[in-house]
Coordinates of C-alpha atoms and ligand atoms in Angstrom, one line a residue:
X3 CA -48.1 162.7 -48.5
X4 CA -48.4 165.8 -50.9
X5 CA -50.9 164.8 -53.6
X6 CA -51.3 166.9 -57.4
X7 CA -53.8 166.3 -59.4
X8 CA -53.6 166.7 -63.0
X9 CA -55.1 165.4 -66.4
X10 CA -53.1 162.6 -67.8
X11 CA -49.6 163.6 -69.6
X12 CA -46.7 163.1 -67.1
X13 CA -45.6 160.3 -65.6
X14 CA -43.1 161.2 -62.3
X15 CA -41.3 158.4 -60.8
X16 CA -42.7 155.1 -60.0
X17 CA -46.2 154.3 -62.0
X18 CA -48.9 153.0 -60.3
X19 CA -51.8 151.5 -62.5
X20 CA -55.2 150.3 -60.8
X21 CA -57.1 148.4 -63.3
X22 CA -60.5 146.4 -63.3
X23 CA -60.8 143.0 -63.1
X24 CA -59.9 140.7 -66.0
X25 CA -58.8 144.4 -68.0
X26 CA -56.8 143.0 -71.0
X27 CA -55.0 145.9 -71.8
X28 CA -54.1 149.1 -70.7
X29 CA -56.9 151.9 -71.6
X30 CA -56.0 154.8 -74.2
X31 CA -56.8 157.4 -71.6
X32 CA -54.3 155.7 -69.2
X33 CA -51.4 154.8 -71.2
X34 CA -50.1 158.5 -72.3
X35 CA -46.3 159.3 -71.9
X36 CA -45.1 155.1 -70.5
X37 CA -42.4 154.0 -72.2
X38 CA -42.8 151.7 -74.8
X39 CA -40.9 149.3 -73.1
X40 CA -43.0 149.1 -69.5
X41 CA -46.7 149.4 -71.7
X42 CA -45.5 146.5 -73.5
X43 CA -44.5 144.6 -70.3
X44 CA -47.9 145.5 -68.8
X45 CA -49.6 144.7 -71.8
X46 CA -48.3 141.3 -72.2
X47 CA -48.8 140.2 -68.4
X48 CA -52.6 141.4 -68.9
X49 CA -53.3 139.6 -72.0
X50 CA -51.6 136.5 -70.8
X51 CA -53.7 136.7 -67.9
X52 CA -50.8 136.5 -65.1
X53 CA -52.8 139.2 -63.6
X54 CA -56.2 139.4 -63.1
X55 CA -56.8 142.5 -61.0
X56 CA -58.7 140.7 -58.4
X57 CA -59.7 142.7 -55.5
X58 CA -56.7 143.4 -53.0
X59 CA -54.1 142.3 -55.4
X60 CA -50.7 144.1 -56.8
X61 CA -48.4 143.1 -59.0
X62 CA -44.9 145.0 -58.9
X63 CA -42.8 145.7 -62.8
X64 CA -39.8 146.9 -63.9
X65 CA -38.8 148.1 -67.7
X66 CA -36.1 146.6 -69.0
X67 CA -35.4 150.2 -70.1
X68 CA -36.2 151.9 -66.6
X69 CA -39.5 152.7 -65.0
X70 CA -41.6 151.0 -62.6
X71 CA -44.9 150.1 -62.2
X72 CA -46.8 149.0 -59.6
X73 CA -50.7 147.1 -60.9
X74 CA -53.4 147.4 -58.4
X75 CA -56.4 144.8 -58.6
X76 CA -59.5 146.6 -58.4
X77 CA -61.8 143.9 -58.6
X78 CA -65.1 143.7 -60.4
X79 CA -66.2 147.2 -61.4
X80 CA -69.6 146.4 -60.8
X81 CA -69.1 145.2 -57.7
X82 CA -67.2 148.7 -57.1
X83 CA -67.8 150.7 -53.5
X84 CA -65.7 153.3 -52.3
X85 CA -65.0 150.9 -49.1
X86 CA -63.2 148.5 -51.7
X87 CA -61.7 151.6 -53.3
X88 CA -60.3 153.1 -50.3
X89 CA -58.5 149.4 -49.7
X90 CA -57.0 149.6 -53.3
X91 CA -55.7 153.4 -52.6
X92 CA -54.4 152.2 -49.1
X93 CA -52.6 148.5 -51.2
X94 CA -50.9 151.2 -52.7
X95 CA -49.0 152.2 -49.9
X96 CA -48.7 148.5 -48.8
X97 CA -47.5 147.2 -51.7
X98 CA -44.7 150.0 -52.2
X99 CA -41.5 149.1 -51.5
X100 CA -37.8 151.3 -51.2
X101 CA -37.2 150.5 -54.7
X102 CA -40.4 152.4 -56.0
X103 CA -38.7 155.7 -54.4
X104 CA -41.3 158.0 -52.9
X105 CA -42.3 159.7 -56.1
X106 CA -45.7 158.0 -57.2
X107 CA -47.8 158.6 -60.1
X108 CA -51.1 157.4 -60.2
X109 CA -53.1 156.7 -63.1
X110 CA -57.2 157.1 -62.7
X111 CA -59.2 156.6 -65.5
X112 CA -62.5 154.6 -66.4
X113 CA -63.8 155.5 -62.9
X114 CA -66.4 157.9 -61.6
X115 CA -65.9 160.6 -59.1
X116 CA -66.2 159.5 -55.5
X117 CA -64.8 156.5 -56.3
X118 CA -61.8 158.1 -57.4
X119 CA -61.6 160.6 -54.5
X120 CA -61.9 157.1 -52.4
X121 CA -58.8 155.6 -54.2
X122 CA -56.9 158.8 -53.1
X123 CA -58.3 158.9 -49.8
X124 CA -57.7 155.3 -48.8
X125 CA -53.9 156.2 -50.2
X126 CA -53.2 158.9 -47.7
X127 CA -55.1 157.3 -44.8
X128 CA -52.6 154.3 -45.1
X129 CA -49.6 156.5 -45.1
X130 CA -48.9 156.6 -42.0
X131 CA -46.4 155.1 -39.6
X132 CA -46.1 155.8 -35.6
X133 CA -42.1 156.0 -35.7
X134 CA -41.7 158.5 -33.0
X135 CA -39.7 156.5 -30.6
X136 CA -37.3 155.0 -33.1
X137 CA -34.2 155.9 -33.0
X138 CA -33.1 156.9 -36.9
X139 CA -29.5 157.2 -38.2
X140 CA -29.7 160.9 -40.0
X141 CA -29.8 159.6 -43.6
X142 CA -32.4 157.4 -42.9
X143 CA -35.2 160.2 -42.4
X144 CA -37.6 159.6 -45.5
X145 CA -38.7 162.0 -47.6
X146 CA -42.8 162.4 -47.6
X147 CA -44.2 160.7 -50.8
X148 CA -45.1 162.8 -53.6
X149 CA -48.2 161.4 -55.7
X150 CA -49.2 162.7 -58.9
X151 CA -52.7 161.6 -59.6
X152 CA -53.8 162.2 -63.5
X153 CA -57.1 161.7 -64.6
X154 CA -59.2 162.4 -67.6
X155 CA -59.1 166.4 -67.9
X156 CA -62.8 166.7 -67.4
X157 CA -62.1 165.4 -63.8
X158 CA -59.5 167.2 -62.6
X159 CA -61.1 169.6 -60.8
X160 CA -63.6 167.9 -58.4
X161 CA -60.9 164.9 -57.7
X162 CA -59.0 168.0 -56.8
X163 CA -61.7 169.3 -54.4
X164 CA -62.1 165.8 -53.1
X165 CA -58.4 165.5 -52.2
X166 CA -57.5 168.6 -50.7
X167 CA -60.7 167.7 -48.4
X168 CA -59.5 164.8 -47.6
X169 CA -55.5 165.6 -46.7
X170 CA -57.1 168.4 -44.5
X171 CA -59.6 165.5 -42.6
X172 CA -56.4 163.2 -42.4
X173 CA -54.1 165.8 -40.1
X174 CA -57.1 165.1 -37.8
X175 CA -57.1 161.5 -38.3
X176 CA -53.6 161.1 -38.0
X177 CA -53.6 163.7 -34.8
X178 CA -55.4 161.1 -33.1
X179 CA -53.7 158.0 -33.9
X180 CA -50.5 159.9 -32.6
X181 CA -52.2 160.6 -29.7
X182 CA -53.8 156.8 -29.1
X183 CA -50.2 155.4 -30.1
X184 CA -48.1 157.6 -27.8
X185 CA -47.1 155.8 -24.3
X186 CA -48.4 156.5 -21.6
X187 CA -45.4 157.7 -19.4
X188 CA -45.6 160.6 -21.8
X189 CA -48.9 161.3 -22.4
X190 CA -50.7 161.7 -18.9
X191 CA -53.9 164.0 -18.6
X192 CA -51.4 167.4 -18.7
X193 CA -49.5 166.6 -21.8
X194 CA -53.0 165.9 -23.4
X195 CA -54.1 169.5 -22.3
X196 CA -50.5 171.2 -22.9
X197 CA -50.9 169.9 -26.5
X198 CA -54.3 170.9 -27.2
X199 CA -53.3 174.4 -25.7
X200 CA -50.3 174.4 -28.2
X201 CA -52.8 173.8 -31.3
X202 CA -55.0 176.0 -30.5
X203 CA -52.3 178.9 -30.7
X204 CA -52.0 178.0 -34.6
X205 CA -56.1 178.8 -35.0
X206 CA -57.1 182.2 -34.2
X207 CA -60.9 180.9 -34.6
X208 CA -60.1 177.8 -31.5
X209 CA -60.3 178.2 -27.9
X210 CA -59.1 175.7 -25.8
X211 CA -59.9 175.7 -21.6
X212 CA -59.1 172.8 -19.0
X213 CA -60.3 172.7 -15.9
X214 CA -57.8 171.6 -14.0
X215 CA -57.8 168.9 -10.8
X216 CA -58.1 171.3 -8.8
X217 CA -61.2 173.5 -10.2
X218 CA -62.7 170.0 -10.9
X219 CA -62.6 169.5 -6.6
X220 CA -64.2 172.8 -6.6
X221 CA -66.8 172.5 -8.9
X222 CA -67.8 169.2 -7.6
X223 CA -67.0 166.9 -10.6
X224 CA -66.4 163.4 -8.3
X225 CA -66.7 161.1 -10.9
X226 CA -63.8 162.5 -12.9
X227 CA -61.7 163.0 -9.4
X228 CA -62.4 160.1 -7.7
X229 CA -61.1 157.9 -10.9
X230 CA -58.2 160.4 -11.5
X231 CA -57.0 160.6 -7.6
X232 CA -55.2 157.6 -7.4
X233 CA -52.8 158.8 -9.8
X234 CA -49.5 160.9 -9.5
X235 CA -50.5 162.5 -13.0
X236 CA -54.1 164.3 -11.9
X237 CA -57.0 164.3 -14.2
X238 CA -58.0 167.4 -15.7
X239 CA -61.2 168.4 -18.3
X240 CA -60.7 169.8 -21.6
X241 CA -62.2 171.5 -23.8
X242 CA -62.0 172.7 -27.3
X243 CA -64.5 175.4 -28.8
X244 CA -64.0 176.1 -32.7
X245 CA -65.6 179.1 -34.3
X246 CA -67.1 180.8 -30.6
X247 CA -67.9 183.9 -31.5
X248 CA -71.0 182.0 -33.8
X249 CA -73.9 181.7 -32.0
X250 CA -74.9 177.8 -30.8
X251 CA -76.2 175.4 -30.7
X252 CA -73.9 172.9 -31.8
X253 CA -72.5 169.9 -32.3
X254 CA -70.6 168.9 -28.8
X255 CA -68.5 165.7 -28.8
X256 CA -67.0 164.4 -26.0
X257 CA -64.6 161.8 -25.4
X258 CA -63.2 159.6 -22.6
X259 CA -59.8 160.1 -21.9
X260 CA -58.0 157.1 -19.7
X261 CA -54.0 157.7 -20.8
X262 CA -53.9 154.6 -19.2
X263 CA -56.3 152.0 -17.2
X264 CA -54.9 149.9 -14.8
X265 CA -58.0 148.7 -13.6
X266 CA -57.1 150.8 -10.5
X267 CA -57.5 148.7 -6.7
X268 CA -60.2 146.5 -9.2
X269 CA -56.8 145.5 -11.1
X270 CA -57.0 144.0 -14.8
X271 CA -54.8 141.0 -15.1
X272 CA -51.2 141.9 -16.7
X273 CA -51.5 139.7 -20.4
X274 CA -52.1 142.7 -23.0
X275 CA -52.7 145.6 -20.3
X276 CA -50.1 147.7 -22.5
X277 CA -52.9 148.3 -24.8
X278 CA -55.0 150.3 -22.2
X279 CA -52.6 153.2 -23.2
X280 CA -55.4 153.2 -26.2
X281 CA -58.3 153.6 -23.2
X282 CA -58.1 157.8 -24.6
X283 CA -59.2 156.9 -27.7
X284 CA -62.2 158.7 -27.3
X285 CA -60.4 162.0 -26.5
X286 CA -57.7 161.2 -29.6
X287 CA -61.0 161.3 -31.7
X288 CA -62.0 164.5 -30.1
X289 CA -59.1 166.0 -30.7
X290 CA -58.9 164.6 -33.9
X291 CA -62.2 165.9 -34.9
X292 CA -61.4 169.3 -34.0
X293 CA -57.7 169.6 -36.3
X294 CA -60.3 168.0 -38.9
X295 CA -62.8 170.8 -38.5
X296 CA -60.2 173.6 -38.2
X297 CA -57.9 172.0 -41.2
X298 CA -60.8 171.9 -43.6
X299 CA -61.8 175.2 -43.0
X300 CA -64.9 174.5 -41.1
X301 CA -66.8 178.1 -40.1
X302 CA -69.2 177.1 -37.6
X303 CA -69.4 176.1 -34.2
X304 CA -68.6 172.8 -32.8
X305 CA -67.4 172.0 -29.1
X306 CA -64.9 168.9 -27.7
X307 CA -65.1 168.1 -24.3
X308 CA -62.2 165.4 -23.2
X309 CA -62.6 164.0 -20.0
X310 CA -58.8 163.3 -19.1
X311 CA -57.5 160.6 -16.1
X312 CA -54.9 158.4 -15.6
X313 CA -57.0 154.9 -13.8
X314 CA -54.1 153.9 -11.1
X315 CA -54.1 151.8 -8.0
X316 CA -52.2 153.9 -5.3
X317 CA -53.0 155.0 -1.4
X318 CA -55.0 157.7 -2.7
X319 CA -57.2 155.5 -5.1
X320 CA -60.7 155.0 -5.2
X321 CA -62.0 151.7 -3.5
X322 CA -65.0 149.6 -4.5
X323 CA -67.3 150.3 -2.2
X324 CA -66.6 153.7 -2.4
X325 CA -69.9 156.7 -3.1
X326 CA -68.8 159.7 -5.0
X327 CA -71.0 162.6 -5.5
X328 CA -71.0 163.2 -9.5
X329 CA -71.3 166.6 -10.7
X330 CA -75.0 166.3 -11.6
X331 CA -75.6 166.1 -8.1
X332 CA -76.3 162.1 -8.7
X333 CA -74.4 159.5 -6.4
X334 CA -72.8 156.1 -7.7
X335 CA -71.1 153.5 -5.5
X336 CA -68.5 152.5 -7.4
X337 CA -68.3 148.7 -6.9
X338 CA -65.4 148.4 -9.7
X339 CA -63.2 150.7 -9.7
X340 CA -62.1 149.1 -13.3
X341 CA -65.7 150.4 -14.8
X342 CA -64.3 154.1 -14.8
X343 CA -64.7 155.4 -18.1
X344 CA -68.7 156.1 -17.2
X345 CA -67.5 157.8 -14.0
X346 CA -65.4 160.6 -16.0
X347 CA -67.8 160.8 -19.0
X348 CA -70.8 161.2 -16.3
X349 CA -69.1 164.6 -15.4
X350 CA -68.0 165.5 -19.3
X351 CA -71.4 164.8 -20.2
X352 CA -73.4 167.0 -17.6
X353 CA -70.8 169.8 -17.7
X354 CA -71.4 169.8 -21.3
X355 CA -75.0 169.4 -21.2
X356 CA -75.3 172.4 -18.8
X357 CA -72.6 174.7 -19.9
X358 CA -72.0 174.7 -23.5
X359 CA -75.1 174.8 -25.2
X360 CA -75.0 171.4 -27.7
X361 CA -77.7 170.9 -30.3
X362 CA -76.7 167.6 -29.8
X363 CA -74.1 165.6 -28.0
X364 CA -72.1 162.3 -28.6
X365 CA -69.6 160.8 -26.9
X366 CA -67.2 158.5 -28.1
X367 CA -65.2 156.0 -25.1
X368 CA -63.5 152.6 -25.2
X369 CA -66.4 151.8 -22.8
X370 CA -66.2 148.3 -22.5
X371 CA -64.8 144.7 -23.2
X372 CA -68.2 143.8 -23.7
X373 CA -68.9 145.5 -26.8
X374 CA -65.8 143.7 -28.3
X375 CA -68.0 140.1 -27.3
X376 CA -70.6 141.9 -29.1
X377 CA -69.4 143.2 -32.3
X378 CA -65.9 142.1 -32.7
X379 CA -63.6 144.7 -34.3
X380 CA -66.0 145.2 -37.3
X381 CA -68.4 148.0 -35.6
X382 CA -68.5 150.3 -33.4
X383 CA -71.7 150.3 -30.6
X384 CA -74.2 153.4 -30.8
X385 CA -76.8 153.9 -28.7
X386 CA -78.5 157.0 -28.5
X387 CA -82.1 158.7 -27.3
X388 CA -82.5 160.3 -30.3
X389 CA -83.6 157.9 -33.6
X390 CA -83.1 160.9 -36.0
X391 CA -79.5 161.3 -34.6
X392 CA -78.9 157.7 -34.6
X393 CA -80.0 157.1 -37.9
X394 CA -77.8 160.3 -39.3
X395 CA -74.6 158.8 -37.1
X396 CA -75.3 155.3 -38.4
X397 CA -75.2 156.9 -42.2
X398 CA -72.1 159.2 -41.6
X399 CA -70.3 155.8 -40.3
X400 CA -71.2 154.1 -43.4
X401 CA -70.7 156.7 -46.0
X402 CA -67.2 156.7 -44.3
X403 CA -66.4 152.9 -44.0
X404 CA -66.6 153.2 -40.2
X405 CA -69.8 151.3 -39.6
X406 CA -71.2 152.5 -36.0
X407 CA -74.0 149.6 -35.5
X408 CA -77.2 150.6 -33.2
X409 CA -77.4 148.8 -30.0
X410 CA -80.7 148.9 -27.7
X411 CA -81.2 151.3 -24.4
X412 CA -83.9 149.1 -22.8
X413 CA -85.5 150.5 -19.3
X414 CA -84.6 147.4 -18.1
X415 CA -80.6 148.4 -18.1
X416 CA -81.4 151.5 -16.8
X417 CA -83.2 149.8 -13.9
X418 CA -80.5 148.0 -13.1
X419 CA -78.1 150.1 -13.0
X420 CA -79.7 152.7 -10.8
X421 CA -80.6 149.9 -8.3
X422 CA -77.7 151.1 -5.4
X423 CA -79.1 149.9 -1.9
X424 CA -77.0 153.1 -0.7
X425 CA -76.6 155.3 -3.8
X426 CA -78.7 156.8 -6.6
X427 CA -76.5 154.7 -9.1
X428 CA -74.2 151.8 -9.1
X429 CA -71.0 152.1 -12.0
X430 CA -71.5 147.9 -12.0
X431 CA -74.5 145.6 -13.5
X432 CA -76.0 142.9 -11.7
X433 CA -74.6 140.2 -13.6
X434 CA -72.2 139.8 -16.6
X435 CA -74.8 139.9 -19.0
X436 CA -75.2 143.0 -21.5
X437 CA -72.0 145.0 -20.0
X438 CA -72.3 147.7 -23.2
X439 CA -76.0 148.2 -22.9
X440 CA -75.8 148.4 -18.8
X441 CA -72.7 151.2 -19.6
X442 CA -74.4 152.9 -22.0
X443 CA -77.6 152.9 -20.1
X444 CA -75.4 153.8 -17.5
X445 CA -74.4 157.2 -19.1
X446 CA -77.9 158.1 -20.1
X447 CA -78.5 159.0 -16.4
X448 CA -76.0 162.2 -17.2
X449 CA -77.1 163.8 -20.2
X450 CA -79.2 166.8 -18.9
X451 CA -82.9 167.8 -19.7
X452 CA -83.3 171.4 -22.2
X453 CA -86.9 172.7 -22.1
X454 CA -88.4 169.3 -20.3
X455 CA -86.1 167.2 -22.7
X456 CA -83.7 165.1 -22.5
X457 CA -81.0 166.8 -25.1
X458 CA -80.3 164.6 -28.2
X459 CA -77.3 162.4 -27.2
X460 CA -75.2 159.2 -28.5
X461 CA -72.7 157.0 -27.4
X462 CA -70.0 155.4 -29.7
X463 CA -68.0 152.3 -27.9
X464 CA -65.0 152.2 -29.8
X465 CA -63.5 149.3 -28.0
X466 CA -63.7 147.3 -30.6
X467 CA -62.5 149.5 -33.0
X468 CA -60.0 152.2 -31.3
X469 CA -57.4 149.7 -32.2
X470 CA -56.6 145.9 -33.1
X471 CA -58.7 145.4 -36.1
X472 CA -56.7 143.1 -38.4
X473 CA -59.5 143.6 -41.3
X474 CA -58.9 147.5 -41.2
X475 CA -56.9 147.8 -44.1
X476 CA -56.1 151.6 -44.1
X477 CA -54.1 151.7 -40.6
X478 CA -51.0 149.2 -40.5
X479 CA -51.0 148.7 -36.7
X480 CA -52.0 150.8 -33.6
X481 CA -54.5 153.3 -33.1
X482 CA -56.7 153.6 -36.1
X483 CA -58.3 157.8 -36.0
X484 CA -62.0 155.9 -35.7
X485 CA -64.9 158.4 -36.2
X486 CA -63.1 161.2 -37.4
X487 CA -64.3 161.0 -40.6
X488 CA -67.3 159.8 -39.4
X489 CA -67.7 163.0 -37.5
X490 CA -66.5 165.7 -39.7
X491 CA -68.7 164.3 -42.5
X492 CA -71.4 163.8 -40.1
X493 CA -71.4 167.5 -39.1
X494 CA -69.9 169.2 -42.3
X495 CA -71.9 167.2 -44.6
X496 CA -68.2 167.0 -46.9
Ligands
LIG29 N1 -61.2 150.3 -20.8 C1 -62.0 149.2 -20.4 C2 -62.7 148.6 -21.6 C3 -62.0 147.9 -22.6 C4 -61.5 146.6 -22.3 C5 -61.7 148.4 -23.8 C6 -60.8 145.9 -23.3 C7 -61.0 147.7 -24.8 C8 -60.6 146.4 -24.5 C9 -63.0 149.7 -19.4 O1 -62.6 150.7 -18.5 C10 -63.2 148.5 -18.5 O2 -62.3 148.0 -17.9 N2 -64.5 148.0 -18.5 C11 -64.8 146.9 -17.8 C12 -66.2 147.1 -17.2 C13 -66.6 146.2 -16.2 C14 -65.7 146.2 -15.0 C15 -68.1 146.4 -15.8 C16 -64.9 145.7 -18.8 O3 -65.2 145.9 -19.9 O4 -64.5 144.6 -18.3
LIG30 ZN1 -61.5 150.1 -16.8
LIG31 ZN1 -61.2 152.1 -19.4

């Protein structure tokens, strides 16, 4: 979508008019250069009542004399949040149909500032569509929309700002749902690092390294081996540094990368085992977070580590039962080989924690089922060592509308899952209960110690919300981007 911004005069190709609730009329500001004909159309259905600009409704009009409008229920302004404002932006694109065209023109008045940049924002967040693998006759390619936002003159510049911010932090939303949608024949753990590698070469200010199966063997990294070995695609680590050349430390996110999980020889039942192709999530927000950074101009250090495997049940797999030596030096007996998103994030996490100097770290990982029993799709889990960094995470989330909700990292999961009769660690709990506390407790064990500390670390579980939400309204289906705005705000402050 290519958005202008400009104060209200024009009027290009389909209107679209969001209004407050119970709005009788169509404001001065709002109503310059509409035919006569459609301001009387919208005038009479407001003053009749036959719409009432509820929140999440649309009403679609046609002149009699040409031009089309398309009303956008806005709901109560004093009920007004920018959540509710991103929906209205994203009905937009919901509501639009072949016969508005793909010229829009977008009338924002009566409104103040951020919730005006979240009406734009929800807009572009929605337009997007996974249509890679659909085969299109040549005339059928659709032009990108073109929106023409006009506001009062006085607020042209900072919804300007707001929006060119925001286009720039959707390429790295929308590089991750790509990724999180794409199947998994196609993207294994080398297509993952072939395509970082290919961005990177369009930023002189990103370097991108992988470590591939075989320096991973060397260097000891068995958690990330021992899940990836069962698999004709071999796993690799990759890693994204933005901005080197400034001095650390800094922000270092890493995410788990299963293209897909199988379950491996611990074998998830078929019904809905398609959608494990999402189990890279974590690594998709990585990425994501990155082509945010670089896109919006970002001029400081930040770090992505994806830890990249394919979970398959083969000759060469990993058995339960099985003791791998992580590369922390710890030991886990894996006694599911279908818990192996902690296994590859054990090595990301003490790789990163010993190599790449983070102020703080957080990883992000479609950890586990659990956390879906736990919080439904409405939340993502966050557990973290750090109260300040949990508290700044849980804020980010909600100034984004991608609540992260704090979860508890009692000694008692700890305990249990360090209580191997042969290892230093078992990748299993004792009992069913608590699986996302018992992972995430789990992962603790791997985030090194900087001057006789443990560094500031959190973990996101995005199980829940990597994917499937029916109540996300700004993602028609598939993969959703979660927590790259979350991120970019959390670390650029924008
Ligand atoms: N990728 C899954 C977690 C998952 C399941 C995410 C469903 C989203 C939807 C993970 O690797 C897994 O299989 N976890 C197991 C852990 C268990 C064996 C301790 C789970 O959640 O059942
Ligand atoms: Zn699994
Ligand atoms: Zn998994």
């Amino acid at each position: 979508m290519k958005v202008n911004v400009e104060s209200n005069e024009n009027i290009l190709g389909t209107l679209v008019l969001p209004l407050w609730q119970d709005s009788e009329s169509i404001s001065e500001n709002a109503s310059a250069g509409i035919h006569r004909d459609l301001r009387s159309q919208i005038d009479n259905v407001l003053s009749a009542g036959d719409f009432k600009a509820k929140s999440g409704s649309a009403m679609t009009l046609a002149g009699t004399q040409g031009g089309k409008a398309i009303l956008i229920g806005l709901g109560k302004k004093d009920d007004a949040d920018n959540q509710a404002m991103r929906e209205a932006g994203a009905k937009v694109i919901s509501s639009r149909t072949k016969m508005h065209g793909t010229i829009l023109s977008v009338r924002l008045n009566d409104m103040e500032d951020s919730l005006m940049a979240s009406f734009v924002e929800g807009m572009i967040l929605r337009d997007y569509s996974y249509d890679h693998y659909k085969t299109k006759e040549e005339d059928e390619e659709e032009a990108e929309l073109e929106v023409l936002v006009t506001c009062e003159e006085s607020k042209t510049k900072v919804l300007s700002n707001a929006t060119n911010i925001a286009s720039a932090v959707a390429k790295g939303v929308f590089r991750a749902r790509d990724l999180g949608n794409a199947p998994p024949n196609d993207l294994y753990p080398q297509a993952y690092a072939r395509l970082a590698m290919e961005y990177a070469e369009t930023h002189d200010n990103l370097e991108v390294t992988v470590i591939s199966y075989e320096q991973a063997i060397d260097m000891g990294m068995g958690g990330l081996v021992g899940v990836g070995m069962g698999s004709s695609r071999k796993p690799c680590m990759v890693i994204f540094e933005l901005n080197g050349d400034k001095k650390g430390p800094s922000p270092c996110i890493v995410g788990k990368g299963i293209t897909f999980d199988t379950g491996g020889i611990s074998i998830k039942p078929s019904p809905s085992m398609d959608e494990m192709k999402y189990d890279m999530h974590g690594s998709a927000t990585t990425f994501g977070t990155i082509v945010a950074l670089a896109e919006s101009g970002w001029t400081e250090r930040v770090v992505g580590v994806s830890c990249m495997a394919e979970n398959m049940p083969s000759a060469n797999a990993q058995r339960p039962g099985d003791v791998i030596k992580t590369y922390s030096g710890k030991t886990v007996e894996v006694l599911n080989t279908d818990a192996e998103g902690r296994l590859v994030l054990s090595d990301g996490l003490w790789y990163t924690g010993t190599h790449l100097n983070p102020s703080y770290i957080i990883d992000l990982a479609t950890l586990t089922g659990a956390c879906v029993v736990a919080l439904g799709h409405e939340a993502s889990g966050l557990w973290s060592n750090d109260d300040d960094l949990l508290k700044r995470i849980k804020e980010a989330g909600e100034h984004c509308g991608e609540i992260a909700w704090p979860m508890p990292l009692f000694k008692a999961f700890e305990k249990e899952m360090t209580d191997s009769k042969i290892a230093d660690t078992r990748n299993l709990g004792a009992g069913r209960w608590g699986g996302s506390n018992t992972a995430a407790a789990f992962l603790k064990q791997f985030v090194p110690e900087k001057d006789g500390k443990q560094i500031p670390w959190a973990h996101l579980d995005i199980a829940g919300t990597a994917w499937g939400a029916k109540t996300n309204k700004l993602v028609k289906n598939g993969a959703t981007g979660i927590h790259v705005r979350t991120l970019h705000h959390l670390i650029t402050g924008q």
